[in-house]
Amino acid sequence: MAGRARLDDAPERLVQAAIGLLAEQGPSAVKARAVASASGLSTMVVYSHFGGIPELMGAVVDHGFKELGRAFVRVPVTEDPIADLFVMALSCRRLARENPHLYDLMFGLSTRATYRPLSDADLRLSGRSPAFRDAYAHVTAACERLVDSGRVERQEPEVVAAQLWSLVHGYITLELADHFVEFEDAVVQVLQPLGVNFSVGLGDSRERAEASHQAGALLYDSLVEGR
C-alpha cells in the first residue's frame, strides 16, 4: 500500500521537483534523471506519467497558472475595482519574482532559456490552457466591475483586460531583466504611475486613480503580511 501511495502522488511530486529545479538551477537542470532524483522516483516514472520533459513542462505551466489563480482568489473584492486590479498586478509580480524561470515558462519567454515546445499547436504552452483561462477570468471579471462602476468610459471589459495584462507583464518582464535597476523603488516609481496613467487613459480622473493605486498598495501589503 505504501508503494501505491507513492505512485499515486507521483505526478505532483514530479511537477514540484521540476519547479524546484527551475528555481534553484534554471531550465538547463530540468532533465528526466534530475527530476526523478529530486522527486525520489525513477526516471521511468517521468515517462510513464508525462511522456517526456516537454509534457512535464506543460503540467508545470498549468501548476503555475493555478497558483496565480489562487493568488487572485485571495484578493478581496472591494468597492474600488482599480485598487483590486492593482493588488492583482502586484500579486503577479510577486509570483514572478519568486521563480523567474517558471514565469518565463508560463508566458512563453526565452530571456533565460528555451523549453523545447511541443510541435502540436494544440498542446503548446500557450494561453489556451484551462488553467490559464481560469486565472485570467479573474482579471476579466475585475475589469468588468471597473467598466460597470462608471469610473471609466464604456468599453469592452475583455479589451481592457488584454491591455492591462500587456501592461503588467511588460513591466514584470523588464523588471526581471534588470531594466529598472536605476530606480530605488521601481514599483512606486514605474509600475504604480503606469497604472495611474492607464486608468486615466480609460477615463478615470487622475486624483481618483492615484488614490485607488495607493489603496491597492496598502491592501496588498496587508495581504502579504497576513500570509
Short mmCIF file of C-alpha atoms in Angstrom, two decimals:
data_model
loop_
_atom_site.label_atom_id
_atom_site.label_comp_id
_atom_site.label_asym_id
_atom_site.label_seq_id
_atom_site.Cartn_x
_atom_site.Cartn_y
_atom_site.Cartn_z
CA MET A 1 0.00 0.00 0.00
CA ALA A 2 2.87 2.39 0.76
CA GLY A 3 4.28 1.86 -2.74
CA ARG A 4 0.87 2.54 -4.26
CA ALA A 5 0.56 5.78 -2.27
CA ARG A 6 3.99 6.85 -3.50
CA LEU A 7 2.94 6.31 -7.13
CA ASP A 8 -0.47 7.92 -6.71
CA ASP A 9 1.12 11.26 -5.88
CA ALA A 10 3.91 10.84 -8.44
CA PRO A 11 2.64 13.47 -10.93
CA GLU A 12 2.50 16.18 -8.27
CA ARG A 13 5.90 15.20 -6.91
CA LEU A 14 7.41 15.35 -10.38
CA VAL A 15 5.88 18.77 -11.03
CA GLN A 16 7.14 20.10 -7.71
CA ALA A 17 10.59 18.68 -8.37
CA ALA A 18 10.70 20.36 -11.77
CA ILE A 19 9.59 23.68 -10.25
CA GLY A 20 12.30 23.38 -7.61
CA LEU A 21 14.97 22.70 -10.22
CA LEU A 22 13.78 25.71 -12.24
CA ALA A 23 14.01 27.95 -9.20
CA GLU A 24 17.37 26.70 -7.95
CA GLN A 25 19.32 25.94 -11.13
CA GLY A 26 17.36 27.14 -14.14
CA PRO A 27 15.85 25.30 -17.11
CA SER A 28 19.04 23.50 -18.14
CA ALA A 29 18.72 21.42 -14.95
CA VAL A 30 15.27 20.08 -15.84
CA LYS A 31 16.14 16.67 -17.26
CA ALA A 32 14.33 13.40 -16.68
CA ARG A 33 17.05 11.93 -14.46
CA ALA A 34 17.37 15.10 -12.36
CA VAL A 35 13.60 15.41 -11.91
CA ALA A 36 13.35 11.75 -10.95
CA SER A 37 16.16 12.10 -8.43
CA ALA A 38 14.71 15.26 -6.89
CA SER A 39 11.30 13.61 -6.52
CA GLY A 40 12.61 10.33 -5.16
CA LEU A 41 11.18 8.40 -8.10
CA SER A 42 12.63 6.53 -11.06
CA THR A 43 13.26 8.03 -14.48
CA MET A 44 10.73 5.61 -15.94
CA VAL A 45 8.00 7.23 -13.82
CA VAL A 46 8.64 10.54 -15.58
CA TYR A 47 7.96 8.96 -18.97
CA SER A 48 5.07 6.80 -17.81
CA HIS A 49 3.17 9.78 -16.38
CA PHE A 50 4.07 12.53 -18.82
CA GLY A 51 5.71 11.01 -21.87
CA GLY A 52 8.72 13.30 -21.63
CA ILE A 53 10.09 16.59 -20.38
CA PRO A 54 8.05 18.83 -22.76
CA GLU A 55 4.82 17.27 -21.47
CA LEU A 56 6.03 17.61 -17.89
CA MET A 57 6.71 21.29 -18.59
CA GLY A 58 3.10 21.60 -19.72
CA ALA A 59 1.98 20.34 -16.30
CA VAL A 60 4.40 22.79 -14.66
CA VAL A 61 2.82 25.65 -16.61
CA ASP A 62 -0.64 24.55 -15.50
CA HIS A 63 0.55 24.45 -11.90
CA GLY A 64 1.94 27.98 -12.24
CA PHE A 65 -1.35 29.35 -13.55
CA LYS A 66 -3.29 27.52 -10.85
CA GLU A 67 -1.06 29.23 -8.27
CA LEU A 68 -1.73 32.55 -9.97
CA GLY A 69 -5.45 31.85 -9.90
CA ARG A 70 -5.27 31.07 -6.17
CA ALA A 71 -3.43 34.35 -5.61
CA PHE A 72 -6.22 36.19 -7.42
CA VAL A 73 -8.86 34.43 -5.33
CA ARG A 74 -7.17 35.76 -2.19
CA VAL A 75 -7.63 39.35 -3.41
CA PRO A 76 -10.79 40.71 -1.74
CA VAL A 77 -13.43 42.23 -3.99
CA THR A 78 -13.84 45.79 -2.74
CA GLU A 79 -15.85 48.75 -3.94
CA ASP A 80 -12.74 50.04 -5.71
CA PRO A 81 -12.05 47.90 -8.81
CA ILE A 82 -8.91 49.84 -9.71
CA ALA A 83 -7.42 49.12 -6.29
CA ASP A 84 -8.36 45.46 -6.71
CA LEU A 85 -6.67 45.31 -10.12
CA PHE A 86 -3.50 46.85 -8.72
CA VAL A 87 -3.42 44.23 -5.96
CA MET A 88 -3.71 41.56 -8.66
CA ALA A 89 -0.86 43.17 -10.60
CA LEU A 90 1.35 43.16 -7.52
CA SER A 91 0.41 39.53 -6.87
CA CYS A 92 1.54 38.61 -10.40
CA ARG A 93 4.82 40.40 -9.79
CA ARG A 94 5.41 38.58 -6.52
CA LEU A 95 4.94 35.15 -8.09
CA ALA A 96 7.21 36.08 -11.00
CA ARG A 97 9.99 37.22 -8.66
CA GLU A 98 9.69 34.07 -6.54
CA ASN A 99 10.53 31.87 -9.54
CA PRO A 100 11.55 33.87 -12.66
CA HIS A 101 12.24 30.75 -14.70
CA LEU A 102 8.77 29.41 -14.00
CA TYR A 103 7.35 32.79 -15.02
CA ASP A 104 9.30 32.63 -18.29
CA LEU A 105 7.92 29.19 -18.93
CA MET A 106 4.34 30.23 -18.20
CA PHE A 107 4.46 33.18 -20.57
CA GLY A 108 6.49 31.62 -23.37
CA LEU A 109 9.51 33.85 -22.82
CA SER A 110 13.06 32.93 -23.71
CA THR A 111 15.08 35.60 -21.93
CA ARG A 112 16.76 32.94 -19.83
CA ALA A 113 16.35 29.79 -21.95
CA THR A 114 14.17 27.88 -24.35
CA TYR A 115 11.95 24.98 -23.33
CA ARG A 116 11.62 22.79 -26.41
CA PRO A 117 7.92 23.50 -27.08
CA LEU A 118 5.77 20.69 -28.41
CA SER A 119 5.22 20.62 -32.16
CA ASP A 120 1.46 20.05 -31.86
CA ALA A 121 -0.12 23.51 -31.77
CA ASP A 122 -2.97 22.25 -29.58
CA LEU A 123 -0.51 21.16 -26.90
CA ARG A 124 1.85 24.12 -26.89
CA LEU A 125 2.44 26.03 -23.70
CA SER A 126 0.08 28.86 -24.50
CA GLY A 127 -2.74 30.99 -23.18
CA ARG A 128 -5.29 28.47 -24.37
CA SER A 129 -4.90 26.11 -21.44
CA PRO A 130 -7.83 25.77 -18.99
CA ALA A 131 -5.52 26.67 -16.10
CA PHE A 132 -4.58 29.94 -17.76
CA ARG A 133 -8.18 30.74 -18.64
CA ASP A 134 -9.35 30.09 -15.09
CA ALA A 135 -6.74 32.51 -13.74
CA TYR A 136 -7.32 35.13 -16.43
CA ALA A 137 -11.08 35.03 -15.80
CA HIS A 138 -10.44 36.85 -12.50
CA VAL A 139 -8.78 39.70 -14.39
CA THR A 140 -11.64 39.95 -16.87
CA ALA A 141 -14.20 39.92 -14.05
CA ALA A 142 -12.39 42.75 -12.27
CA CYS A 143 -12.26 44.75 -15.50
CA GLU A 144 -15.98 44.18 -15.94
CA ARG A 145 -16.56 45.59 -12.45
CA LEU A 146 -14.42 48.58 -13.41
CA VAL A 147 -16.44 49.31 -16.54
CA ASP A 148 -19.73 48.83 -14.67
CA SER A 149 -18.58 51.22 -11.93
CA GLY A 150 -18.85 54.18 -14.28
CA ARG A 151 -15.37 55.42 -13.42
CA VAL A 152 -14.11 54.83 -16.96
CA GLU A 153 -15.65 55.17 -20.38
CA ARG A 154 -17.94 52.37 -21.53
CA GLN A 155 -15.82 49.78 -23.36
CA GLU A 156 -15.42 46.04 -23.69
CA PRO A 157 -14.06 44.56 -20.44
CA GLU A 158 -12.20 41.91 -22.43
CA VAL A 159 -10.27 44.62 -24.29
CA VAL A 160 -9.45 46.44 -21.06
CA ALA A 161 -8.25 43.15 -19.54
CA ALA A 162 -6.00 42.40 -22.52
CA GLN A 163 -4.48 45.89 -22.39
CA LEU A 164 -3.91 45.70 -18.64
CA TRP A 165 -2.45 42.19 -18.95
CA SER A 166 0.01 43.51 -21.53
CA LEU A 167 0.96 46.46 -19.31
CA VAL A 168 1.56 44.38 -16.20
CA HIS A 169 3.53 41.60 -17.85
CA GLY A 170 5.53 44.04 -19.94
CA TYR A 171 6.63 45.70 -16.72
CA ILE A 172 7.37 42.38 -14.99
CA THR A 173 9.42 41.11 -17.93
CA LEU A 174 11.54 44.27 -17.99
CA GLU A 175 12.00 44.28 -14.23
CA LEU A 176 13.14 40.66 -14.21
CA ALA A 177 15.67 41.57 -16.90
CA ASP A 178 17.08 44.33 -14.62
CA HIS A 179 15.92 47.24 -16.76
CA PHE A 180 14.85 49.27 -13.73
CA VAL A 181 17.93 48.92 -11.52
CA GLU A 182 18.46 52.69 -11.54
CA PHE A 183 15.22 53.20 -9.63
CA GLU A 184 15.19 53.00 -5.86
CA ASP A 185 11.66 51.53 -5.90
CA ALA A 186 10.51 50.59 -9.39
CA VAL A 187 7.02 49.66 -8.22
CA VAL A 188 6.43 53.12 -6.77
CA GLN A 189 8.30 54.99 -9.49
CA VAL A 190 7.31 52.99 -12.58
CA LEU A 191 4.54 50.42 -12.14
CA GLN A 192 2.20 52.47 -9.96
CA PRO A 193 2.35 55.64 -12.14
CA LEU A 194 1.97 53.43 -15.20
CA GLY A 195 -1.23 52.02 -13.73
CA VAL A 196 -2.47 55.50 -12.91
CA ASN A 197 -1.80 56.73 -16.45
CA PHE A 198 -3.57 53.66 -17.84
CA SER A 199 -6.61 54.32 -15.66
CA VAL A 200 -6.72 57.98 -16.68
CA GLY A 201 -6.48 56.91 -20.30
CA LEU A 202 -9.55 54.75 -19.78
CA GLY A 203 -11.45 57.79 -18.49
CA ASP A 204 -10.84 57.91 -14.73
CA SER A 205 -9.75 61.14 -13.03
CA ARG A 206 -6.08 61.31 -12.06
CA GLU A 207 -6.89 62.10 -8.45
CA ARG A 208 -9.15 59.06 -8.06
CA ALA A 209 -6.74 56.82 -9.95
CA GLU A 210 -3.84 57.82 -7.71
CA ALA A 211 -5.94 57.26 -4.59
CA SER A 212 -7.03 53.84 -5.82
CA HIS A 213 -3.47 52.73 -6.54
CA GLN A 214 -2.33 53.90 -3.12
CA ALA A 215 -5.21 51.99 -1.53
CA GLY A 216 -4.31 48.92 -3.59
CA ALA A 217 -0.69 49.09 -2.47
CA LEU A 218 -1.77 49.23 1.18
CA LEU A 219 -4.20 46.36 0.72
CA TYR A 220 -1.53 44.26 -0.98
CA ASP A 221 0.92 44.90 1.87
CA SER A 222 -1.71 43.81 4.41
CA LEU A 223 -2.38 40.62 2.47
CA VAL A 224 1.33 39.77 2.22
CA GLU A 225 1.87 40.42 5.92
CA GLY A 226 -1.07 38.15 6.73
CA ARG A 227 0.10 35.23 4.58
#
